[in-house]
Amino acid sequence: MKRKIALAAASVLALAASLVAFSQPAQAATGIRVSNGKLVEANGTALKLRGINHPHAWYATQTSSFANIKAAGANSVRVVLSGGRWTTNTAADVANVISLCKTNKLICVLENHDTTGFGEQSGAVSLDAAVNYWISIQSALTGQENYVILNIGNEPIGNNAVTPNWTDATKSAIQRLRNAGFQHTIMVDAPNWGQDWSFTMRDNAPSVLAADTTGNTIFSVHMYGVFDTAAEVTAYVDSFTSRNLALCVCEFGDNHSDGNPDEDAIMAKTQSAGIGNMGWSWSGNGGGVEYLDMVTGFNPAQRSTWGNRYITGANGLSTTSTQATIYNTSGDTQAPTTPGTPTASNVTSSSLSLSWTASTDNVGVTGYDVVRVSGSTETVLASPSTNSAALTGLTASTQYTLAVYAKDAAGNRSTRSGTVSVTTSGGGNGGCTATYAVTNQWPGGFQAGVTVTNGSTASTSWTVTWTFANGQTITQIWNAQDTASGASHTVRNMSYNGNLGPNASTSFGFTGTWNNSTNAVPALTCTRS
């Protein structure tokens, strides 16, 4: 979403100097990519995005919107994410978003909204900070290049001058992502709240593309009040297509506070030029621009004037959207089943063994990713081909919260397993692990069990700690003693189950209350003496 801005005079001389057709570097056929100035799938088929923006970061429970957006005729969805300006979308949440896209046969354009209006709006972050977020959730994105486009940062600069400027900041962000191993097609938004009235993106696009060693960068302009005539829309689109520069109008509407965009011209021109367009937005707008909701209250049966225009009007989704070929019936999008919660053993100061119940899949599981979970960040520690892993090079006296994903031959990835928290030993005490599982659940109540597994040397006591994130409480506990402080719990052994031999296990259980909405498994810490 944008702010009201003034339309700058056309930079005719600057544009003329940059109108030479740009020759892109050769690119590897890894997933969605850019070829001769157009977006294509891995098999070379043209990919013309016809989609709807969805404000997932602010309405994370509205997951039915993915199916509803598909039912409206979209072949793609641009998903609003946050790395901390609003509630952080974790790697697990993003993996679920990708799964929803794939289930509903949508290409996923993932955008970090934290950068919106940087340099002008309080709370906005730089493109460099946006890259930090993408790296922190890289485990959810790796292997999804056929389905995901990575939109580095939404409307990354307002109307004020910033250092580094848009061109340098965008080049640096692209290079950092490539150096980190991202192979996805990268999408970059224009400055000036996305509308590029200064023509900064238009005039510097060739040098920005040259900074991408793969050549797989697509440019995104947002067309609102600045683009209120067909002449302006046509001139801007032609300035990219004439130079073989990939472009998407990845946000626009039929009205806005800064003027009246020419949505008819936008939809007609993007169709004739063979480039993407994505309307803003499915639902949930506020602040006086509720007219940009395509449906009211996320209800697909209550379509707005704008929704009808974009979905069924001239050059709308119903007549211009084509499903990506990756989702054709000959392809496979079924993810493996969720792996079992891992169990740790043979814990030392620098290593441990991990095993879990294997996943199943219709085309065959090809391997697993073992990840370390730290808040919203996941780091892949191992990628074994079987349902066990030996982790080495660990730090002594350090807690590791570990989980597992399964992968199949079609490139699908499962949802994340439950977590196990392990503390490596320091000075040879062998460490211990604790695994939490919800064993029964009913309205307002649940039962859970925790298994404590000793390390490689005998112990005389153990302590398990965790903090509930969703308002759960413990009402009764057995085989252990609980000390609660708000949502945090410290659970210690009883006199009869504190002595454990090497690699021996014991367990305790409890009943508790929950909010009937979310009963997430907490991350556990296990210590022993």
PDB file of N, CA, C and O in Angstrom, residues 1 51-56 58-59 61-74 76-80 106 224 250-253 278-286 289-308 310-312 317:
ATOM      1  N   MET A   1       0.834  -1.203   0.000  1.00  0.00           N
ATOM      2  CA  MET A   1       0.000   0.000   0.000  1.00  0.00           C
ATOM      3  C   MET A   1       0.863   1.245   0.000  1.00  0.00           C
ATOM      4  O   MET A   1       1.964   1.256   0.488  1.00  0.00           O
ATOM      5  N   GLY A  51      -2.537 -12.833 -10.574  1.00  0.00           N
ATOM      6  CA  GLY A  51      -2.758 -13.204  -9.186  1.00  0.00           C
ATOM      7  C   GLY A  51      -3.306 -12.088  -8.331  1.00  0.00           C
ATOM      8  O   GLY A  51      -3.600 -10.983  -8.793  1.00  0.00           O
ATOM      9  N   ILE A  52      -3.432 -12.393  -7.061  1.00  0.00           N
ATOM     10  CA  ILE A  52      -4.019 -11.499  -6.069  1.00  0.00           C
ATOM     11  C   ILE A  52      -3.086 -11.422  -4.870  1.00  0.00           C
ATOM     12  O   ILE A  52      -2.508 -12.428  -4.451  1.00  0.00           O
ATOM     13  N   ASN A  53      -2.918 -10.227  -4.325  1.00  0.00           N
ATOM     14  CA  ASN A  53      -2.137 -10.040  -3.100  1.00  0.00           C
ATOM     15  C   ASN A  53      -2.969 -10.486  -1.895  1.00  0.00           C
ATOM     16  O   ASN A  53      -4.168 -10.209  -1.817  1.00  0.00           O
ATOM     17  N   HIS A  54      -2.288 -11.142  -0.956  1.00  0.00           N
ATOM     18  CA  HIS A  54      -2.976 -11.630   0.252  1.00  0.00           C
ATOM     19  C   HIS A  54      -2.193 -11.200   1.492  1.00  0.00           C
ATOM     20  O   HIS A  54      -1.008 -11.508   1.624  1.00  0.00           O
ATOM     21  N   PRO A  55      -2.836 -10.499   2.456  1.00  0.00           N
ATOM     22  CA  PRO A  55      -2.133  -9.939   3.616  1.00  0.00           C
ATOM     23  C   PRO A  55      -1.921 -10.948   4.739  1.00  0.00           C
ATOM     24  O   PRO A  55      -2.382 -10.762   5.869  1.00  0.00           O
ATOM     25  N   HIS A  56      -1.165 -11.991   4.463  1.00  0.00           N
ATOM     26  CA  HIS A  56      -0.992 -13.081   5.421  1.00  0.00           C
ATOM     27  C   HIS A  56      -0.365 -12.611   6.729  1.00  0.00           C
ATOM     28  O   HIS A  56      -0.722 -13.110   7.798  1.00  0.00           O
ATOM     29  N   TRP A  58      -0.788 -10.102   8.503  1.00  0.00           N
ATOM     30  CA  TRP A  58      -1.742  -9.489   9.433  1.00  0.00           C
ATOM     31  C   TRP A  58      -2.960 -10.367   9.687  1.00  0.00           C
ATOM     32  O   TRP A  58      -3.709 -10.140  10.626  1.00  0.00           O
ATOM     33  N   TYR A  59      -3.152 -11.350   8.840  1.00  0.00           N
ATOM     34  CA  TYR A  59      -4.316 -12.235   8.959  1.00  0.00           C
ATOM     35  C   TYR A  59      -3.867 -13.680   8.762  1.00  0.00           C
ATOM     36  O   TYR A  59      -4.322 -14.378   7.861  1.00  0.00           O
ATOM     37  N   THR A  61      -4.476 -16.370  10.195  1.00  0.00           N
ATOM     38  CA  THR A  61      -5.435 -17.464  10.328  1.00  0.00           C
ATOM     39  C   THR A  61      -6.322 -17.618   9.097  1.00  0.00           C
ATOM     40  O   THR A  61      -7.062 -18.603   8.987  1.00  0.00           O
ATOM     41  N   GLN A  62      -6.243 -16.683   8.166  1.00  0.00           N
ATOM     42  CA  GLN A  62      -7.110 -16.732   6.985  1.00  0.00           C
ATOM     43  C   GLN A  62      -6.498 -17.604   5.887  1.00  0.00           C
ATOM     44  O   GLN A  62      -6.344 -17.200   4.733  1.00  0.00           O
ATOM     45  N   THR A  63      -6.158 -18.831   6.265  1.00  0.00           N
ATOM     46  CA  THR A  63      -5.488 -19.714   5.311  1.00  0.00           C
ATOM     47  C   THR A  63      -6.431 -20.235   4.234  1.00  0.00           C
ATOM     48  O   THR A  63      -5.975 -20.694   3.177  1.00  0.00           O
ATOM     49  N   SER A  64      -7.747 -20.177   4.470  1.00  0.00           N
ATOM     50  CA  SER A  64      -8.694 -20.597   3.428  1.00  0.00           C
ATOM     51  C   SER A  64      -8.650 -19.658   2.228  1.00  0.00           C
ATOM     52  O   SER A  64      -9.148 -20.002   1.148  1.00  0.00           O
ATOM     53  N   SER A  65      -8.047 -18.489   2.397  1.00  0.00           N
ATOM     54  CA  SER A  65      -7.962 -17.533   1.297  1.00  0.00           C
ATOM     55  C   SER A  65      -7.180 -18.091   0.114  1.00  0.00           C
ATOM     56  O   SER A  65      -7.440 -17.714  -1.035  1.00  0.00           O
ATOM     57  N   PHE A  66      -6.215 -18.966   0.371  1.00  0.00           N
ATOM     58  CA  PHE A  66      -5.439 -19.523  -0.741  1.00  0.00           C
ATOM     59  C   PHE A  66      -6.347 -20.307  -1.689  1.00  0.00           C
ATOM     60  O   PHE A  66      -6.270 -20.148  -2.906  1.00  0.00           O
ATOM     61  N   ALA A  67      -7.199 -21.146  -1.124  1.00  0.00           N
ATOM     62  CA  ALA A  67      -8.139 -21.901  -1.955  1.00  0.00           C
ATOM     63  C   ALA A  67      -9.138 -20.968  -2.627  1.00  0.00           C
ATOM     64  O   ALA A  67      -9.504 -21.170  -3.792  1.00  0.00           O
ATOM     65  N   ASN A  68      -9.579 -19.937  -1.918  1.00  0.00           N
ATOM     66  CA  ASN A  68     -10.551 -19.006  -2.486  1.00  0.00           C
ATOM     67  C   ASN A  68      -9.950 -18.167  -3.605  1.00  0.00           C
ATOM     68  O   ASN A  68     -10.623 -17.851  -4.592  1.00  0.00           O
ATOM     69  N   ILE A  69      -8.690 -17.784  -3.452  1.00  0.00           N
ATOM     70  CA  ILE A  69      -8.004 -17.032  -4.512  1.00  0.00           C
ATOM     71  C   ILE A  69      -7.834 -17.913  -5.742  1.00  0.00           C
ATOM     72  O   ILE A  69      -8.024 -17.463  -6.877  1.00  0.00           O
ATOM     73  N   LYS A  70      -7.506 -19.189  -5.533  1.00  0.00           N
ATOM     74  CA  LYS A  70      -7.420 -20.108  -6.660  1.00  0.00           C
ATOM     75  C   LYS A  70      -8.782 -20.254  -7.337  1.00  0.00           C
ATOM     76  O   LYS A  70      -8.881 -20.246  -8.575  1.00  0.00           O
ATOM     77  N   ALA A  71      -9.828 -20.383  -6.536  1.00  0.00           N
ATOM     78  CA  ALA A  71     -11.167 -20.551  -7.092  1.00  0.00           C
ATOM     79  C   ALA A  71     -11.602 -19.333  -7.899  1.00  0.00           C
ATOM     80  O   ALA A  71     -12.414 -19.450  -8.817  1.00  0.00           O
ATOM     81  N   ALA A  72     -11.058 -18.158  -7.560  1.00  0.00           N
ATOM     82  CA  ALA A  72     -11.374 -16.944  -8.313  1.00  0.00           C
ATOM     83  C   ALA A  72     -10.703 -16.935  -9.682  1.00  0.00           C
ATOM     84  O   ALA A  72     -11.009 -16.064 -10.509  1.00  0.00           O
ATOM     85  N   GLY A  73      -9.792 -17.861  -9.921  1.00  0.00           N
ATOM     86  CA  GLY A  73      -9.145 -17.972 -11.221  1.00  0.00           C
ATOM     87  C   GLY A  73      -7.679 -17.612 -11.244  1.00  0.00           C
ATOM     88  O   GLY A  73      -7.038 -17.671 -12.304  1.00  0.00           O
ATOM     89  N   ALA A  74      -7.088 -17.229 -10.104  1.00  0.00           N
ATOM     90  CA  ALA A  74      -5.688 -16.813 -10.074  1.00  0.00           C
ATOM     91  C   ALA A  74      -4.764 -17.998 -10.340  1.00  0.00           C
ATOM     92  O   ALA A  74      -5.067 -19.141  -9.992  1.00  0.00           O
ATOM     93  N   SER A  76      -1.544 -17.385  -9.298  1.00  0.00           N
ATOM     94  CA  SER A  76      -0.466 -17.000  -8.382  1.00  0.00           C
ATOM     95  C   SER A  76      -1.047 -16.165  -7.255  1.00  0.00           C
ATOM     96  O   SER A  76      -2.154 -15.629  -7.352  1.00  0.00           O
ATOM     97  N   VAL A  77      -0.265 -16.049  -6.184  1.00  0.00           N
ATOM     98  CA  VAL A  77      -0.657 -15.218  -5.047  1.00  0.00           C
ATOM     99  C   VAL A  77       0.595 -14.542  -4.513  1.00  0.00           C
ATOM    100  O   VAL A  77       1.652 -15.159  -4.402  1.00  0.00           O
ATOM    101  N   ARG A  78       0.494 -13.257  -4.252  1.00  0.00           N
ATOM    102  CA  ARG A  78       1.605 -12.516  -3.647  1.00  0.00           C
ATOM    103  C   ARG A  78       1.299 -12.396  -2.162  1.00  0.00           C
ATOM    104  O   ARG A  78       0.303 -11.792  -1.766  1.00  0.00           O
ATOM    105  N   VAL A  79       2.169 -12.981  -1.339  1.00  0.00           N
ATOM    106  CA  VAL A  79       1.895 -13.176   0.080  1.00  0.00           C
ATOM    107  C   VAL A  79       2.702 -12.182   0.914  1.00  0.00           C
ATOM    108  O   VAL A  79       3.936 -12.146   0.836  1.00  0.00           O
ATOM    109  N   VAL A  80       2.015 -11.384   1.719  1.00  0.00           N
ATOM    110  CA  VAL A  80       2.657 -10.427   2.613  1.00  0.00           C
ATOM    111  C   VAL A  80       3.252 -11.174   3.801  1.00  0.00           C
ATOM    112  O   VAL A  80       2.554 -11.909   4.507  1.00  0.00           O
ATOM    113  N   LEU A 106      -0.925 -22.734  -6.954  1.00  0.00           N
ATOM    114  CA  LEU A 106      -0.618 -21.322  -7.130  1.00  0.00           C
ATOM    115  C   LEU A 106       0.891 -21.111  -7.090  1.00  0.00           C
ATOM    116  O   LEU A 106       1.584 -21.708  -6.254  1.00  0.00           O
ATOM    117  N   TYR A 224      -0.646   2.984  -9.016  1.00  0.00           N
ATOM    118  CA  TYR A 224      -1.793   3.626  -8.373  1.00  0.00           C
ATOM    119  C   TYR A 224      -1.993   4.999  -9.023  1.00  0.00           C
ATOM    120  O   TYR A 224      -2.048   5.114 -10.246  1.00  0.00           O
ATOM    121  N   CYS A 250       2.849  -5.716 -10.051  1.00  0.00           N
ATOM    122  CA  CYS A 250       2.481  -6.669  -9.005  1.00  0.00           C
ATOM    123  C   CYS A 250       1.640  -6.068  -7.885  1.00  0.00           C
ATOM    124  O   CYS A 250       1.357  -6.750  -6.900  1.00  0.00           O
ATOM    125  N   GLU A 251       1.267  -4.798  -8.027  1.00  0.00           N
ATOM    126  CA  GLU A 251       0.215  -4.200  -7.216  1.00  0.00           C
ATOM    127  C   GLU A 251      -0.469  -3.132  -8.057  1.00  0.00           C
ATOM    128  O   GLU A 251       0.196  -2.351  -8.742  1.00  0.00           O
ATOM    129  N   PHE A 252      -1.795  -3.096  -8.005  1.00  0.00           N
ATOM    130  CA  PHE A 252      -2.568  -1.987  -8.546  1.00  0.00           C
ATOM    131  C   PHE A 252      -4.010  -2.139  -8.079  1.00  0.00           C
ATOM    132  O   PHE A 252      -4.404  -3.180  -7.540  1.00  0.00           O
ATOM    133  N   GLY A 253      -4.787  -1.102  -8.256  1.00  0.00           N
ATOM    134  CA  GLY A 253      -6.197  -1.138  -7.882  1.00  0.00           C
ATOM    135  C   GLY A 253      -7.011  -0.288  -8.832  1.00  0.00           C
ATOM    136  O   GLY A 253      -6.494   0.259  -9.815  1.00  0.00           O
ATOM    137  N   MET A 278      -0.876  -8.326 -10.761  1.00  0.00           N
ATOM    138  CA  MET A 278      -1.430  -8.885  -9.533  1.00  0.00           C
ATOM    139  C   MET A 278      -2.164  -7.771  -8.799  1.00  0.00           C
ATOM    140  O   MET A 278      -1.581  -6.738  -8.469  1.00  0.00           O
ATOM    141  N   GLY A 279      -3.461  -7.952  -8.575  1.00  0.00           N
ATOM    142  CA  GLY A 279      -4.274  -6.920  -7.951  1.00  0.00           C
ATOM    143  C   GLY A 279      -4.120  -6.880  -6.445  1.00  0.00           C
ATOM    144  O   GLY A 279      -3.939  -7.903  -5.798  1.00  0.00           O
ATOM    145  N   TRP A 280      -4.192  -5.681  -5.913  1.00  0.00           N
ATOM    146  CA  TRP A 280      -4.220  -5.487  -4.454  1.00  0.00           C
ATOM    147  C   TRP A 280      -5.663  -5.197  -4.050  1.00  0.00           C
ATOM    148  O   TRP A 280      -6.255  -4.259  -4.558  1.00  0.00           O
ATOM    149  N   SER A 281      -6.216  -5.926  -3.106  1.00  0.00           N
ATOM    150  CA  SER A 281      -5.768  -7.170  -2.510  1.00  0.00           C
ATOM    151  C   SER A 281      -7.017  -7.950  -2.130  1.00  0.00           C
ATOM    152  O   SER A 281      -8.135  -7.448  -2.232  1.00  0.00           O
ATOM    153  N   TRP A 282      -6.859  -9.174  -1.662  1.00  0.00           N
ATOM    154  CA  TRP A 282      -7.991 -10.057  -1.423  1.00  0.00           C
ATOM    155  C   TRP A 282      -8.967  -9.477  -0.405  1.00  0.00           C
ATOM    156  O   TRP A 282     -10.167  -9.361  -0.659  1.00  0.00           O
ATOM    157  N   SER A 283      -8.479  -9.084   0.769  1.00  0.00           N
ATOM    158  CA  SER A 283      -9.365  -8.533   1.802  1.00  0.00           C
ATOM    159  C   SER A 283      -8.508  -7.980   2.931  1.00  0.00           C
ATOM    160  O   SER A 283      -7.294  -8.134   2.938  1.00  0.00           O
ATOM    161  N   GLY A 284      -9.151  -7.307   3.892  1.00  0.00           N
ATOM    162  CA  GLY A 284      -8.457  -6.864   5.096  1.00  0.00           C
ATOM    163  C   GLY A 284      -7.896  -5.467   5.064  1.00  0.00           C
ATOM    164  O   GLY A 284      -7.173  -5.072   5.973  1.00  0.00           O
ATOM    165  N   ASN A 285      -8.191  -4.660   4.015  1.00  0.00           N
ATOM    166  CA  ASN A 285      -7.684  -3.295   3.967  1.00  0.00           C
ATOM    167  C   ASN A 285      -8.381  -2.417   5.008  1.00  0.00           C
ATOM    168  O   ASN A 285      -9.521  -2.665   5.397  1.00  0.00           O
ATOM    169  N   GLY A 286      -7.675  -1.377   5.443  1.00  0.00           N
ATOM    170  CA  GLY A 286      -8.229  -0.422   6.396  1.00  0.00           C
ATOM    171  C   GLY A 286      -7.723   0.975   6.091  1.00  0.00           C
ATOM    172  O   GLY A 286      -7.150   1.238   5.033  1.00  0.00           O
ATOM    173  N   VAL A 289      -9.042   2.813   2.790  1.00  0.00           N
ATOM    174  CA  VAL A 289      -8.913   2.233   1.446  1.00  0.00           C
ATOM    175  C   VAL A 289      -9.564   0.847   1.398  1.00  0.00           C
ATOM    176  O   VAL A 289      -9.135  -0.036   0.660  1.00  0.00           O
ATOM    177  N   GLU A 290     -10.613   0.696   2.179  1.00  0.00           N
ATOM    178  CA  GLU A 290     -11.320  -0.587   2.184  1.00  0.00           C
ATOM    179  C   GLU A 290     -11.880  -0.937   0.808  1.00  0.00           C
ATOM    180  O   GLU A 290     -12.160  -2.111   0.530  1.00  0.00           O
ATOM    181  N   TYR A 291     -12.040   0.073  -0.051  1.00  0.00           N
ATOM    182  CA  TYR A 291     -12.536  -0.192  -1.404  1.00  0.00           C
ATOM    183  C   TYR A 291     -11.586  -1.061  -2.218  1.00  0.00           C
ATOM    184  O   TYR A 291     -11.946  -1.568  -3.282  1.00  0.00           O
ATOM    185  N   LEU A 292     -10.354  -1.252  -1.741  1.00  0.00           N
ATOM    186  CA  LEU A 292      -9.411  -2.131  -2.431  1.00  0.00           C
ATOM    187  C   LEU A 292      -9.594  -3.598  -2.061  1.00  0.00           C
ATOM    188  O   LEU A 292      -8.906  -4.465  -2.608  1.00  0.00           O
ATOM    189  N   ASP A 293     -10.501  -3.900  -1.132  1.00  0.00           N
ATOM    190  CA  ASP A 293     -10.831  -5.302  -0.847  1.00  0.00           C
ATOM    191  C   ASP A 293     -11.561  -5.904  -2.038  1.00  0.00           C
ATOM    192  O   ASP A 293     -12.568  -5.356  -2.501  1.00  0.00           O
ATOM    193  N   MET A 294     -11.085  -7.044  -2.531  1.00  0.00           N
ATOM    194  CA  MET A 294     -11.806  -7.740  -3.603  1.00  0.00           C
ATOM    195  C   MET A 294     -13.008  -8.496  -3.072  1.00  0.00           C
ATOM    196  O   MET A 294     -13.984  -8.716  -3.795  1.00  0.00           O
ATOM    197  N   VAL A 295     -12.912  -8.937  -1.809  1.00  0.00           N
ATOM    198  CA  VAL A 295     -14.068  -9.543  -1.143  1.00  0.00           C
ATOM    199  C   VAL A 295     -14.177  -8.922   0.248  1.00  0.00           C
ATOM    200  O   VAL A 295     -13.182  -8.459   0.818  1.00  0.00           O
ATOM    201  N   THR A 296     -15.357  -8.923   0.803  1.00  0.00           N
ATOM    202  CA  THR A 296     -15.588  -8.334   2.116  1.00  0.00           C
ATOM    203  C   THR A 296     -15.407  -9.382   3.199  1.00  0.00           C
ATOM    204  O   THR A 296     -15.974 -10.475   3.124  1.00  0.00           O
ATOM    205  N   GLY A 297     -14.607  -9.040   4.205  1.00  0.00           N
ATOM    206  CA  GLY A 297     -14.422  -9.935   5.343  1.00  0.00           C
ATOM    207  C   GLY A 297     -13.897 -11.302   4.981  1.00  0.00           C
ATOM    208  O   GLY A 297     -14.217 -12.293   5.642  1.00  0.00           O
ATOM    209  N   PHE A 298     -13.069 -11.378   3.949  1.00  0.00           N
ATOM    210  CA  PHE A 298     -12.473 -12.629   3.475  1.00  0.00           C
ATOM    211  C   PHE A 298     -13.528 -13.647   3.024  1.00  0.00           C
ATOM    212  O   PHE A 298     -13.245 -14.832   2.921  1.00  0.00           O
ATOM    213  N   ASN A 299     -14.728 -13.163   2.751  1.00  0.00           N
ATOM    214  CA  ASN A 299     -15.816 -14.037   2.310  1.00  0.00           C
ATOM    215  C   ASN A 299     -15.902 -14.010   0.790  1.00  0.00           C
ATOM    216  O   ASN A 299     -16.290 -13.003   0.198  1.00  0.00           O
ATOM    217  N   PRO A 300     -15.552 -15.101   0.114  1.00  0.00           N
ATOM    218  CA  PRO A 300     -15.541 -15.086  -1.356  1.00  0.00           C
ATOM    219  C   PRO A 300     -16.920 -14.877  -1.968  1.00  0.00           C
ATOM    220  O   PRO A 300     -17.028 -14.526  -3.146  1.00  0.00           O
ATOM    221  N   ALA A 301     -17.968 -15.087  -1.168  1.00  0.00           N
ATOM    222  CA  ALA A 301     -19.323 -14.880  -1.679  1.00  0.00           C
ATOM    223  C   ALA A 301     -19.723 -13.408  -1.686  1.00  0.00           C
ATOM    224  O   ALA A 301     -20.769 -13.056  -2.246  1.00  0.00           O
ATOM    225  N   GLN A 302     -18.903 -12.553  -1.062  1.00  0.00           N
ATOM    226  CA  GLN A 302     -19.219 -11.121  -0.999  1.00  0.00           C
ATOM    227  C   GLN A 302     -18.159 -10.341  -1.771  1.00  0.00           C
ATOM    228  O   GLN A 302     -17.330  -9.650  -1.216  1.00  0.00           O
ATOM    229  N   ARG A 303     -18.214 -10.470  -3.077  1.00  0.00           N
ATOM    230  CA  ARG A 303     -17.235  -9.835  -3.945  1.00  0.00           C
ATOM    231  C   ARG A 303     -17.565  -8.358  -4.137  1.00  0.00           C
ATOM    232  O   ARG A 303     -18.717  -7.988  -4.321  1.00  0.00           O
ATOM    233  N   SER A 304     -16.528  -7.513  -4.102  1.00  0.00           N
ATOM    234  CA  SER A 304     -16.704  -6.072  -4.245  1.00  0.00           C
ATOM    235  C   SER A 304     -16.721  -5.659  -5.715  1.00  0.00           C
ATOM    236  O   SER A 304     -16.485  -6.467  -6.616  1.00  0.00           O
ATOM    237  N   THR A 305     -16.969  -4.371  -5.957  1.00  0.00           N
ATOM    238  CA  THR A 305     -16.904  -3.842  -7.316  1.00  0.00           C
ATOM    239  C   THR A 305     -15.523  -4.073  -7.913  1.00  0.00           C
ATOM    240  O   THR A 305     -15.382  -4.493  -9.069  1.00  0.00           O
ATOM    241  N   TRP A 306     -14.491  -3.786  -7.127  1.00  0.00           N
ATOM    242  CA  TRP A 306     -13.118  -4.007  -7.590  1.00  0.00           C
ATOM    243  C   TRP A 306     -12.854  -5.490  -7.821  1.00  0.00           C
ATOM    244  O   TRP A 306     -12.227  -5.881  -8.811  1.00  0.00           O
ATOM    245  N   GLY A 307     -13.362  -6.338  -6.935  1.00  0.00           N
ATOM    246  CA  GLY A 307     -13.187  -7.769  -7.117  1.00  0.00           C
ATOM    247  C   GLY A 307     -13.827  -8.263  -8.401  1.00  0.00           C
ATOM    248  O   GLY A 307     -13.235  -9.042  -9.156  1.00  0.00           O
ATOM    249  N   ASN A 308     -15.041  -7.818  -8.667  1.00  0.00           N
ATOM    250  CA  ASN A 308     -15.705  -8.210  -9.916  1.00  0.00           C
ATOM    251  C   ASN A 308     -14.933  -7.698 -11.135  1.00  0.00           C
ATOM    252  O   ASN A 308     -14.802  -8.408 -12.133  1.00  0.00           O
ATOM    253  N   TYR A 310     -11.672  -7.034 -11.430  1.00  0.00           N
ATOM    254  CA  TYR A 310     -10.401  -7.721 -11.647  1.00  0.00           C
ATOM    255  C   TYR A 310     -10.600  -9.186 -12.020  1.00  0.00           C
ATOM    256  O   TYR A 310      -9.862  -9.731 -12.834  1.00  0.00           O
ATOM    257  N   ILE A 311     -11.609  -9.810 -11.443  1.00  0.00           N
ATOM    258  CA  ILE A 311     -11.759 -11.256 -11.637  1.00  0.00           C
ATOM    259  C   ILE A 311     -12.526 -11.583 -12.918  1.00  0.00           C
ATOM    260  O   ILE A 311     -12.104 -12.454 -13.693  1.00  0.00           O
ATOM    261  N   THR A 312     -13.624 -10.888 -13.169  1.00  0.00           N
ATOM    262  CA  THR A 312     -14.475 -11.264 -14.312  1.00  0.00           C
ATOM    263  C   THR A 312     -14.586 -10.186 -15.374  1.00  0.00           C
ATOM    264  O   THR A 312     -15.227 -10.406 -16.404  1.00  0.00           O
ATOM    265  N   LEU A 317      -9.050 -12.140 -14.548  1.00  0.00           N
ATOM    266  CA  LEU A 317      -8.524 -13.485 -14.286  1.00  0.00           C
ATOM    267  C   LEU A 317      -9.268 -14.554 -15.071  1.00  0.00           C
ATOM    268  O   LEU A 317      -8.669 -15.521 -15.557  1.00  0.00           O
TER     269      LEU A 317
END
